[in-house]
XYZ file of C-alpha atoms in Angstrom:
680
model
C -8.981 6.262 19.559
C -5.901 6.992 21.685
C -2.544 7.266 19.957
C -1.328 4.031 21.520
C -4.423 2.126 20.479
C -4.239 3.632 16.990
C -0.639 2.442 16.651
C -1.637 -0.984 17.886
C -4.465 -1.174 15.391
C -2.187 -0.456 12.487
C 0.905 -2.235 13.787
C 4.326 -0.881 14.675
C 5.663 -1.168 11.152
C 5.171 2.558 10.646
C 7.319 3.642 13.635
C 10.167 4.258 11.204
C 7.996 6.675 9.220
C 7.023 8.512 12.405
C 10.686 8.795 13.385
C 11.685 10.053 9.935
C 8.941 12.675 9.799
C 9.810 13.836 13.280
C 13.409 14.310 12.127
C 12.354 16.270 9.067
C 10.018 18.558 10.993
C 12.737 19.440 13.524
C 15.310 20.519 10.920
C 16.083 24.238 10.514
C 14.767 26.128 7.481
C 16.758 25.478 4.317
C 17.466 21.833 5.140
C 16.872 19.482 2.252
C 14.057 17.023 2.986
C 12.956 14.037 0.920
C 9.645 13.341 -0.719
C 8.798 10.223 1.258
C 6.987 7.610 -0.830
C 5.130 4.790 0.936
C 4.848 1.826 -1.413
C 2.638 -1.194 -1.037
C -0.424 -3.033 -2.335
C -3.940 -1.904 -1.552
C -4.405 -2.476 2.156
C -0.732 -2.325 3.083
C -1.309 0.343 5.737
C -0.486 3.620 3.965
C -3.729 5.283 5.086
C -3.086 4.029 8.589
C 0.342 5.654 8.466
C -1.254 8.968 7.427
C -3.665 8.620 10.333
C -0.817 8.124 12.807
C 1.156 11.054 11.401
C -1.830 13.359 11.814
C -2.411 12.203 15.374
C 1.247 12.456 16.295
C 2.134 15.780 14.667
C -1.053 17.439 13.451
C -2.859 18.204 16.680
C -0.599 21.017 17.829
C 3.007 20.515 16.728
C 3.012 21.785 13.124
C 0.594 23.026 10.465
C -0.413 20.079 8.321
C -2.493 19.371 5.241
C -3.989 16.157 3.910
C -5.278 15.426 0.414
C -6.702 12.109 -0.792
C -6.311 11.810 -4.538
C -8.235 8.540 -4.443
C -11.567 10.282 -3.886
C -14.214 10.083 -6.565
C -13.789 13.785 -7.289
C -10.962 14.593 -9.725
C -8.647 17.196 -8.272
C -6.697 19.528 -10.546
C -3.269 20.643 -9.278
C -4.434 24.246 -8.714
C -7.381 23.023 -6.612
C -5.119 20.749 -4.619
C -2.724 23.631 -3.921
C -5.562 25.802 -2.703
C -6.877 23.049 -0.386
C -3.394 22.529 1.002
C -2.759 26.250 1.567
C -6.182 26.555 3.219
C -5.257 23.830 5.720
C -1.771 25.179 6.361
C -3.245 28.539 7.340
C -4.678 26.872 10.433
C -3.926 28.823 13.617
C -1.810 27.009 16.183
C -1.173 28.528 19.634
C 2.609 28.645 19.410
C 2.910 29.898 15.827
C 1.850 32.957 13.918
C -0.478 32.340 10.994
C 1.194 31.390 7.734
C -0.053 33.213 4.654
C 0.147 32.327 0.972
C -0.048 35.665 -0.861
C 1.931 34.620 -3.949
C -0.118 31.496 -4.530
C -3.382 33.288 -3.805
C -2.521 36.043 -6.268
C -1.602 33.518 -8.956
C -4.798 31.527 -8.434
C -6.956 34.646 -8.340
C -5.343 36.110 -11.431
C -5.756 32.930 -13.483
C -9.124 31.876 -12.070
C -11.655 33.842 -14.130
C -11.038 34.993 -17.648
C -10.226 38.666 -17.676
C -11.476 40.615 -20.666
C -8.941 43.236 -21.596
C -8.731 45.815 -24.279
C -6.336 45.820 -27.264
C -2.764 44.877 -26.527
C -1.482 48.341 -27.484
C -3.271 49.871 -24.517
C -1.216 48.202 -21.835
C -1.805 50.902 -19.243
C -5.555 50.515 -19.688
C -5.208 46.753 -19.449
C -3.342 47.074 -16.167
C -6.006 49.256 -14.616
C -8.712 46.939 -15.906
C -6.807 43.954 -14.467
C -6.477 45.537 -11.041
C -10.125 46.421 -10.938
C -11.338 42.991 -11.995
C -9.085 41.214 -9.515
C -10.438 43.402 -6.758
C -14.006 42.465 -7.816
C -13.099 38.755 -7.851
C -11.605 38.991 -4.393
C -14.560 40.941 -2.953
C -17.020 38.461 -4.449
C -15.126 35.533 -2.870
C -15.051 37.210 0.531
C -18.775 37.831 0.338
C -19.564 34.228 -0.583
C -16.984 32.214 1.327
C -15.243 34.481 3.816
C -12.015 34.482 1.859
C -10.760 33.454 -1.568
C -9.185 30.099 -0.692
C -12.285 28.932 1.131
C -14.097 28.854 -2.183
C -11.982 25.880 -3.207
C -13.544 23.845 -0.386
C -16.642 23.469 -2.553
C -14.531 22.123 -5.405
C -12.304 19.713 -3.489
C -14.023 18.894 -0.224
C -14.229 15.188 -1.072
C -10.437 15.088 -1.281
C -10.317 15.848 2.447
C -12.173 12.628 3.231
C -10.063 9.961 4.840
C -10.440 6.349 3.721
C -13.186 4.327 5.346
C -12.126 3.049 8.718
C -10.187 6.135 9.822
C -10.877 6.995 13.502
C -13.362 9.829 13.956
C -10.731 11.902 15.787
C -8.452 11.801 12.750
C -11.321 12.844 10.457
C -12.051 15.764 12.727
C -8.397 16.830 12.564
C -8.513 17.063 8.766
C -11.875 18.822 8.586
C -10.868 21.111 11.453
C -7.622 22.104 9.748
C -9.609 23.182 6.713
C -12.268 25.010 8.706
C -9.822 26.774 10.982
C -7.525 28.112 8.259
C -7.009 31.790 8.912
C -9.679 33.722 7.078
C -8.064 36.331 4.907
C -9.734 39.712 5.052
C -10.706 41.578 1.914
C -7.976 43.797 0.688
C -5.152 41.341 1.288
C -3.612 42.652 -1.876
C -2.775 46.147 -0.851
C -1.025 48.245 -3.480
C 2.323 47.266 -1.959
C 1.493 43.582 -1.568
C -0.079 43.428 -4.984
C 2.971 45.004 -6.614
C 5.401 42.765 -4.708
C 3.515 39.644 -5.803
C 3.315 40.764 -9.415
C 7.039 41.576 -9.364
C 7.841 38.090 -8.134
C 5.913 36.532 -11.014
C 7.655 38.787 -13.501
C 11.017 37.630 -12.191
C 10.313 33.935 -12.345
C 12.387 32.003 -14.829
C 9.331 30.840 -16.764
C 7.960 34.356 -17.190
C 8.188 35.935 -20.622
C 6.886 39.329 -19.470
C 8.564 42.671 -19.460
C 7.011 43.852 -16.216
C 4.885 42.885 -13.209
C 1.507 43.730 -14.713
C 2.256 41.958 -17.925
C 3.245 38.869 -15.929
C -0.193 38.716 -14.328
C -1.900 39.214 -17.689
C 0.133 36.306 -19.023
C -0.987 34.079 -16.144
C -4.593 34.693 -17.115
C -4.035 34.162 -20.793
C -1.990 30.989 -20.269
C -4.986 29.373 -18.658
C -7.867 30.692 -20.783
C -6.388 31.076 -24.256
C -2.957 29.487 -24.166
C -1.561 26.239 -25.469
C -0.895 23.018 -23.550
C 2.642 24.221 -22.959
C 1.235 27.461 -21.516
C -1.063 25.471 -19.199
C 1.911 23.480 -17.939
C 3.937 26.645 -17.503
C 1.145 28.138 -15.377
C 1.028 25.051 -13.143
C 4.801 25.127 -12.658
C 4.705 28.792 -11.736
C 1.876 28.247 -9.224
C 3.829 25.433 -7.558
C 6.887 27.678 -7.418
C 4.769 30.388 -5.795
C 3.489 27.901 -3.182
C 7.001 26.794 -2.275
C 8.210 30.406 -2.137
C 5.384 31.310 0.223
C 6.562 28.484 2.470
C 10.155 29.709 2.411
C 9.072 33.199 3.387
C 6.742 31.921 6.075
C 9.422 30.059 8.054
C 11.727 33.072 8.045
C 9.289 35.150 10.080
C 9.275 35.258 13.883
C 7.208 32.652 15.757
C 7.027 30.519 12.626
C 7.179 26.702 12.393
C 10.358 25.155 11.075
C 8.480 22.951 8.649
C 5.061 22.138 7.278
C 3.631 18.605 6.993
C 1.949 17.545 3.743
C 0.253 14.145 3.506
C -0.791 12.914 0.053
C -2.836 9.717 -0.145
C -3.321 7.614 -3.280
C -1.085 9.663 -5.565
C -0.948 6.809 -8.090
C -4.144 8.220 -9.632
C -3.732 10.457 -12.720
C -4.298 13.732 -10.841
C -2.151 12.535 -7.969
C 0.742 11.668 -10.301
C 0.508 15.051 -11.973
C 0.551 16.834 -8.638
C 3.582 14.852 -7.478
C 5.441 15.426 -10.733
C 4.899 19.171 -10.458
C 5.967 19.251 -6.818
C 9.222 17.382 -7.430
C 9.963 19.333 -10.605
C 9.417 22.668 -8.851
C 11.701 21.634 -6.012
C 14.367 20.633 -8.529
C 13.860 23.915 -10.463
C 14.469 25.850 -7.269
C 17.682 23.924 -6.604
C 18.927 24.712 -10.097
C 18.189 28.391 -9.400
C 20.319 28.128 -6.224
C 17.346 28.792 -3.974
C 17.233 27.270 -0.507
C 15.111 24.158 -0.148
C 11.490 24.703 0.794
C 10.474 23.637 4.322
C 7.875 21.085 3.203
C 7.916 17.625 4.787
C 5.940 15.552 2.295
C 4.745 11.961 2.768
C 2.906 10.428 -0.181
C 1.504 6.935 -0.683
C 0.949 4.822 -3.789
C -0.334 1.316 -4.368
C 0.912 1.156 -7.934
C 4.340 1.683 -9.432
C 4.734 5.090 -11.029
C 5.678 5.073 -14.691
C 8.107 7.973 -14.182
C 10.302 5.541 -12.244
C 10.803 3.328 -15.316
C 9.761 -0.329 -15.667
C 8.153 -1.935 -12.622
C 11.108 -4.289 -12.233
C 12.882 -1.264 -10.745
C 16.060 -2.091 -12.675
C 16.368 1.335 -14.284
C 15.425 3.400 -11.240
C 18.252 4.704 -9.109
C 16.496 3.805 -5.871
C 15.985 0.443 -4.173
C 13.018 0.772 -1.807
C 13.724 -0.227 1.773
C 11.423 -1.171 4.629
C 10.111 1.591 6.841
C 11.768 0.295 10.044
C 15.196 1.662 9.070
C 14.041 4.990 7.635
C 15.966 8.097 8.671
C 17.348 11.307 7.229
C 20.880 9.925 7.453
C 19.851 6.860 5.466
C 18.220 9.055 2.796
C 21.278 11.253 2.544
C 23.628 8.298 2.260
C 21.589 6.624 -0.465
C 20.617 9.680 -2.534
C 21.670 9.362 -6.184
C 24.292 11.816 -7.259
C 24.223 13.890 -10.427
C 21.646 16.503 -9.464
C 18.588 14.835 -11.047
C 15.035 15.055 -9.714
C 15.377 11.407 -8.580
C 17.463 12.653 -5.667
C 14.333 13.909 -3.898
C 12.579 10.568 -3.675
C 12.771 8.351 -0.612
C 10.825 5.173 -1.401
C 9.848 3.082 1.636
C 8.187 -0.294 1.330
C 5.361 -0.844 3.813
C 5.856 -4.244 5.368
C 3.288 -6.731 6.585
C 2.484 -7.076 10.256
C 4.442 -9.497 12.400
C 2.727 -12.099 14.542
C 3.218 -9.991 17.672
C 1.669 -6.969 15.960
C -1.360 -9.053 15.012
C -1.579 -10.296 18.601
C -1.557 -6.714 19.879
C -4.314 -5.853 17.416
C -6.453 -8.621 18.887
C -5.512 -7.688 22.454
C -6.822 -4.145 22.252
C -10.286 -5.434 21.246
C -12.013 -7.023 24.253
C -14.269 -9.231 22.104
C -11.280 -10.929 20.417
C -9.118 -13.774 21.653
C -5.350 -13.080 21.295
C -4.776 -16.847 20.966
C -6.226 -16.522 17.449
C -3.225 -14.418 16.367
C -1.317 -17.331 14.763
C -4.393 -18.265 12.720
C -4.959 -14.670 11.546
C -1.290 -14.220 10.711
C -1.030 -17.529 8.828
C -4.192 -16.756 6.879
C -3.454 -13.150 5.878
C 0.337 -13.086 5.735
C 0.062 -9.991 7.915
C -1.368 -7.653 5.253
C -2.796 -4.853 7.444
C -6.135 -4.458 5.686
C -6.640 -8.212 5.608
C -5.929 -8.407 9.331
C -8.453 -5.640 9.940
C -11.123 -7.338 7.820
C -10.620 -10.729 9.432
C -10.640 -9.370 12.959
C -13.656 -7.160 12.237
C -15.544 -10.208 10.997
C -14.556 -12.162 14.091
C -15.646 -9.271 16.305
C -19.004 -8.593 14.689
C -20.120 -12.061 13.621
C -21.489 -14.775 15.873
C -18.245 -16.740 16.189
C -18.228 -19.591 18.705
C -15.923 -18.747 21.612
C -13.679 -21.827 21.467
C -13.218 -25.487 20.666
C -14.194 -27.523 17.617
C -17.218 -25.304 16.988
C -14.929 -22.317 16.523
C -12.648 -24.332 14.244
C -15.614 -25.237 12.091
C -16.643 -21.590 11.869
C -13.091 -20.527 10.960
C -12.798 -23.117 8.177
C -15.625 -21.290 6.373
C -14.315 -17.836 7.266
C -13.823 -16.629 3.693
C -17.447 -17.342 2.824
C -18.927 -15.452 5.773
C -20.628 -12.119 4.925
C -18.454 -9.183 5.965
C -19.991 -6.259 7.821
C -17.490 -3.465 8.287
C -17.234 0.264 7.593
C -17.196 -0.381 3.848
C -20.218 -2.723 3.736
C -22.433 -1.728 6.675
C -24.150 0.944 4.589
C -25.766 -1.890 2.628
C -26.760 -3.822 5.724
C -30.055 -1.987 6.153
C -31.041 -2.445 2.486
C -33.176 -5.549 2.166
C -32.317 -5.875 -1.514
C -28.551 -5.570 -0.972
C -26.475 -8.707 -0.584
C -23.457 -8.316 1.623
C -20.186 -9.521 0.081
C -18.346 -12.394 1.602
C -14.979 -11.788 3.164
C -13.282 -13.225 0.041
C -15.283 -10.971 -2.266
C -14.739 -7.855 -0.160
C -11.002 -8.533 0.048
C -10.438 -9.385 -3.594
C -12.270 -6.406 -5.078
C -9.831 -3.642 -4.071
C -6.762 -5.794 -4.665
C -7.787 -6.518 -8.256
C -9.656 -3.268 -9.037
C -7.420 -2.534 -12.033
C -7.664 -6.007 -13.551
C -10.068 -6.852 -16.348
C -12.487 -9.774 -15.995
C -10.295 -11.876 -18.281
C -7.138 -10.986 -16.371
C -8.805 -11.860 -13.081
C -9.896 -15.245 -14.426
C -6.434 -16.012 -15.707
C -4.789 -14.819 -12.484
C -7.077 -17.137 -10.512
C -5.722 -20.092 -12.444
C -2.148 -18.795 -12.264
C -2.428 -18.707 -8.461
C -2.004 -22.481 -8.571
C 1.732 -21.928 -9.045
C 4.206 -20.399 -6.632
C 6.086 -18.792 -9.511
C 3.794 -16.358 -11.325
C 6.171 -16.035 -14.250
C 5.969 -19.796 -14.873
C 2.222 -19.792 -14.368
C 1.726 -17.165 -17.069
C 3.939 -19.253 -19.345
C 2.081 -22.515 -18.739
C -1.485 -21.458 -18.046
C -1.758 -18.214 -19.986
C -0.431 -17.485 -23.465
C 3.137 -17.247 -22.199
C 4.868 -14.549 -20.264
C 6.417 -13.227 -23.490
C 2.990 -12.874 -25.142
C 1.123 -9.583 -24.808
C -1.459 -11.212 -22.502
C 1.185 -12.847 -20.292
C 3.294 -9.731 -20.114
C 0.279 -7.610 -19.318
C -0.876 -9.884 -16.478
C 2.543 -10.239 -14.921
C 3.265 -6.517 -15.259
C -0.118 -5.586 -13.779
C 0.510 -7.769 -10.726
C 4.030 -6.445 -10.203
C 3.055 -2.813 -10.760
C 0.333 -3.146 -8.122
C 2.894 -4.499 -5.589
C 0.992 -7.812 -5.482
C 4.132 -9.915 -5.575
C 5.715 -11.071 -2.355
C 8.560 -8.837 -1.240
C 11.726 -10.536 -0.057
C 14.621 -9.414 2.047
C 18.055 -8.270 0.791
C 19.984 -11.009 -0.957
C 16.928 -13.234 -1.449
C 16.138 -14.166 -5.050
C 13.104 -16.425 -4.894
C 10.579 -16.803 -7.753
C 7.984 -14.012 -8.148
C 5.088 -15.184 -5.962
C 1.766 -13.565 -5.328
C 1.254 -12.162 -1.821
C 0.026 -15.067 0.341
C -3.283 -13.360 1.164
C -4.097 -12.694 -2.482
C -2.997 -16.166 -3.512
C -5.140 -17.766 -0.812
C -8.172 -15.806 -1.962
C -7.626 -16.777 -5.586
C -7.095 -20.434 -4.655
C -10.338 -20.293 -2.695
C -12.095 -19.211 -5.896
C -10.281 -21.798 -7.996
C -11.264 -24.554 -5.549
C -14.890 -23.913 -6.445
C -14.043 -25.054 -9.991
C -12.663 -28.564 -9.337
C -11.970 -29.345 -12.999
C -10.017 -26.126 -13.496
C -8.110 -26.792 -10.252
C -7.058 -30.251 -11.371
C -6.200 -29.111 -14.895
C -4.042 -26.216 -13.680
C -2.027 -28.389 -11.294
C -1.688 -31.208 -13.846
C -0.326 -28.811 -16.475
C 2.114 -27.309 -13.986
C 3.244 -30.760 -12.804
C 3.871 -31.842 -16.380
C 5.860 -28.671 -17.039
C 8.139 -29.208 -14.039
C 8.608 -32.878 -14.951
C 9.783 -31.912 -18.433
C 11.993 -29.233 -16.880
C 13.645 -31.726 -14.537
C 12.362 -30.214 -11.312
C 10.783 -33.112 -9.373
C 10.170 -31.247 -6.094
C 8.023 -28.657 -7.844
C 6.350 -31.449 -9.835
C 5.403 -33.309 -6.651
C 4.103 -30.059 -5.117
C 1.492 -29.912 -7.874
C 0.896 -33.671 -7.867
C -0.006 -33.362 -4.209
C -2.270 -30.388 -4.923
C -3.980 -32.656 -7.466
C -4.510 -35.308 -4.726
C -2.060 -37.782 -6.273
C -0.898 -38.938 -2.854
C 0.322 -42.338 -4.046
C 2.756 -40.881 -6.568
C 4.017 -38.277 -4.093
C 4.505 -40.924 -1.422
C 6.515 -43.079 -3.798
C 8.747 -40.153 -4.656
C 9.350 -39.276 -0.995
C 10.192 -42.918 -0.197
C 12.748 -43.019 -2.996
C 14.286 -39.748 -1.837
C 14.323 -40.967 1.776
C 16.446 -43.862 0.626
C 18.834 -41.839 -1.546
C 19.514 -38.411 0.042
C 20.599 -37.243 3.493
C 17.951 -36.389 6.070
C 18.439 -32.655 5.995
C 17.850 -32.480 2.242
C 14.906 -34.840 2.517
C 13.289 -32.618 5.159
C 13.722 -29.532 2.976
C 12.109 -31.259 0.013
C 9.348 -32.707 2.167
C 8.489 -29.308 3.619
C 8.420 -27.708 0.172
C 6.111 -30.394 -1.212
C 3.691 -30.461 1.715
C 3.172 -26.697 1.509
C 0.999 -27.480 -1.562
C -2.538 -26.055 -1.539
C -5.585 -28.283 -1.436
C -9.337 -28.066 -1.881
C -10.521 -30.195 1.013
C -14.183 -29.579 1.931
C -14.567 -27.095 4.750
C -17.240 -29.299 6.302
C -14.624 -31.875 7.400
C -12.359 -31.191 10.354
C -8.655 -31.928 10.452
C -9.115 -35.362 12.070
C -11.603 -36.482 9.458
C -9.352 -35.229 6.670
C -6.284 -37.025 7.987
C -8.270 -40.228 8.523
C -9.752 -40.194 5.018
C -6.367 -39.555 3.387
C -4.463 -42.146 5.408
C -5.833 -45.590 4.559
C -4.983 -48.502 6.816
C -1.757 -50.100 5.611
C -1.813 -53.849 4.926
C 0.478 -56.022 7.013
C 2.773 -56.595 4.049
C 3.234 -52.858 3.430
C 6.643 -51.226 3.667
C 6.648 -49.643 7.206
C 8.752 -46.709 5.970
C 6.249 -46.052 3.199
C 3.332 -46.203 5.635
C 5.017 -43.808 8.043
C 5.943 -41.360 5.252
C 2.387 -41.458 3.927
C 0.969 -40.719 7.400
C 3.465 -37.895 7.909
C 2.770 -36.496 4.460
C -0.957 -36.267 5.057
C -0.679 -34.780 8.533
C 1.837 -32.144 7.455
C -0.183 -31.246 4.341
C -3.399 -30.638 6.258
C -1.506 -28.851 9.038
C 0.059 -26.410 6.540
C -3.309 -24.887 5.591
C -4.770 -22.567 8.274
C -8.287 -23.104 6.885
C -7.946 -26.862 7.203
C -6.437 -26.788 10.704
C -7.233 -23.334 12.176
C -6.105 -24.255 15.667
C -2.920 -26.011 14.491
C -4.155 -29.070 16.402
C -2.082 -31.351 14.197
C 1.208 -29.848 15.371
C 1.753 -32.579 17.937
C 0.669 -35.245 15.424
C 3.275 -34.046 12.905
C 5.905 -34.169 15.627
C 4.901 -37.702 16.626
C 5.052 -38.909 13.022
C 8.480 -37.393 12.494
C 9.580 -39.163 15.675
C 8.188 -42.455 14.388
C 10.040 -42.022 11.099
C 13.247 -41.335 13.014
C 12.984 -44.804 14.596
C 13.832 -46.510 11.293
C 17.549 -47.303 11.089
C 19.713 -44.824 9.237
C 22.866 -42.899 10.077
C 21.423 -39.346 10.267
C 18.215 -39.954 12.177
C 19.122 -37.181 14.573
C 17.848 -34.590 12.038
C 14.475 -36.359 11.880
C 14.346 -36.487 15.663
C 15.216 -32.795 15.872
C 12.414 -32.026 13.451
C 10.041 -33.963 15.688
C 11.167 -31.878 18.631
C 10.609 -28.690 16.640
C 6.942 -29.517 16.240
C 6.547 -30.761 19.778
C 7.876 -27.389 21.020
C 6.465 -25.338 18.197
C 7.248 -21.606 18.143
C 5.144 -19.566 15.787
C 7.265 -17.568 13.269
C 7.042 -13.791 13.513
C 6.888 -13.243 9.761
C 5.087 -15.020 6.972
C 6.459 -18.411 5.988
C 5.508 -21.316 3.779
C 4.961 -23.489 6.855
C 2.499 -22.919 9.614
């Protein structure tokens, strides 16, 4: 896939990341660079950002390495370092090959247990050590071509990109590992061996009296040392890796920086690697060493515990969206005080805009760009959700247009999904393909227990998850309620808002829609959840929220009465705000009925003696409620109807009818919002 098409497929929300990385790579050696953290829920586009970075910078501009800590194969820090070094040794035409002698010596020395004589024969131990290391190196060269290549067998799965990555990107990663410069046997000449051992002896964590003793200690720390010794070894190896990078960029024809991409570092081994990297960089700063030339971009879909509680209140960073990312912004916002927190640069991956979704549909000939508003309304712009929906549209037998297509779209979430993640099961006659809803929910809720998932499904009935856990669970202050709310927030499943906005904590619209789809299949639970929430808001004196849940429970008469009373007692602008909030309520209308049938069934013929204002409000209420749900009105065919019914309401005498008339005009000349919204 071409770079432009790749960017279109993943949206332009990562352009800020590309700009930032380009800045970092162009800086001279010694420049301080951040550890860029891409934050977002599963499917927020982090892997797509890694793909774009590799395509943009990894083909020929700089040496790069990629490690996926989300693979099924656990990856110890030492193995990850070896894989990274192996990739960074890749030969590029304009640069000389970068070597990692310090790291290789440390790995080789600590790899196999070395059997030495009594401690009082140190000279004999040193000779024995040198001989055994030479044997280890020769054996590796014979088996793998060089020592670092042996780690490919241990960590090859960690080079695998997530499903859906373009084949060209996959080839870049595998090629970088294959093409790493093969180190000839005898890399550790007497001089090189002594220089490396001397560096280890001089490291601040070394407790040795000389170079040879330092290497002996490395071996013993791993094979017979304590947990503290094991940690000390890891810190020293990371320091050696960063020192190799510093030395590499100071040679002629060397790159200014190296690019390191770390995917899914929220896993246990990923967190450990990241902690060691940041700590080693901070250690070097405290030793007055120049900053290493590593440009690191890591991604997580869960909050890291080292940052404090997931509320973010105790962390010294406030994540920003990727669009405004730059080195100047990082420098201006870095915490002072010299702590390790100063190296982070957290960037929140945003959802796709309507135009970005439209571009995604435009680059696929089989897809109709006019479906962009439907896809955007349905998914909220979550990149993985957009990809799944458009893949289903592309591969399934979707009618090309008209009411037949609308009928197909109303059942979209129950259609079997065939994509890169499920197609392996397509040829198995005993395998049942998951529906779109099942395939989408699984990864989003992979860390939730069965009980938590069931409770979260019921809590999706409410906009405010904190209130939902209080009313429908055991209370947000109970262990169960706290655990559920914390799990959702830690997984970035709550809707992110802009600066200055302080709305209630709401589930991401795509996740909430999927959960409501499940809840709608349990009508009694649906009604009970909304009834309990309506009663709560009534006792709390919040009638708009109460009516929201009354409407979700199909109590149209009570909601109509409330809206008529408010129409007669508040100004038009306030009435419109309340009306819009109430009619954004979810519903469980049968997918077999189209928007016209729904509106007709919910709008009974008014008797001649009926209040005309009440009749018009009821008709407007029903039309706007059905229109608000993309699965009930996929083509937004009720837009004109909502406008006409606002216009009809504006004909009743009152002093501020202009606002009702303007609202009618808004629907008649409807412009789709670029970002997610509670309407349309």
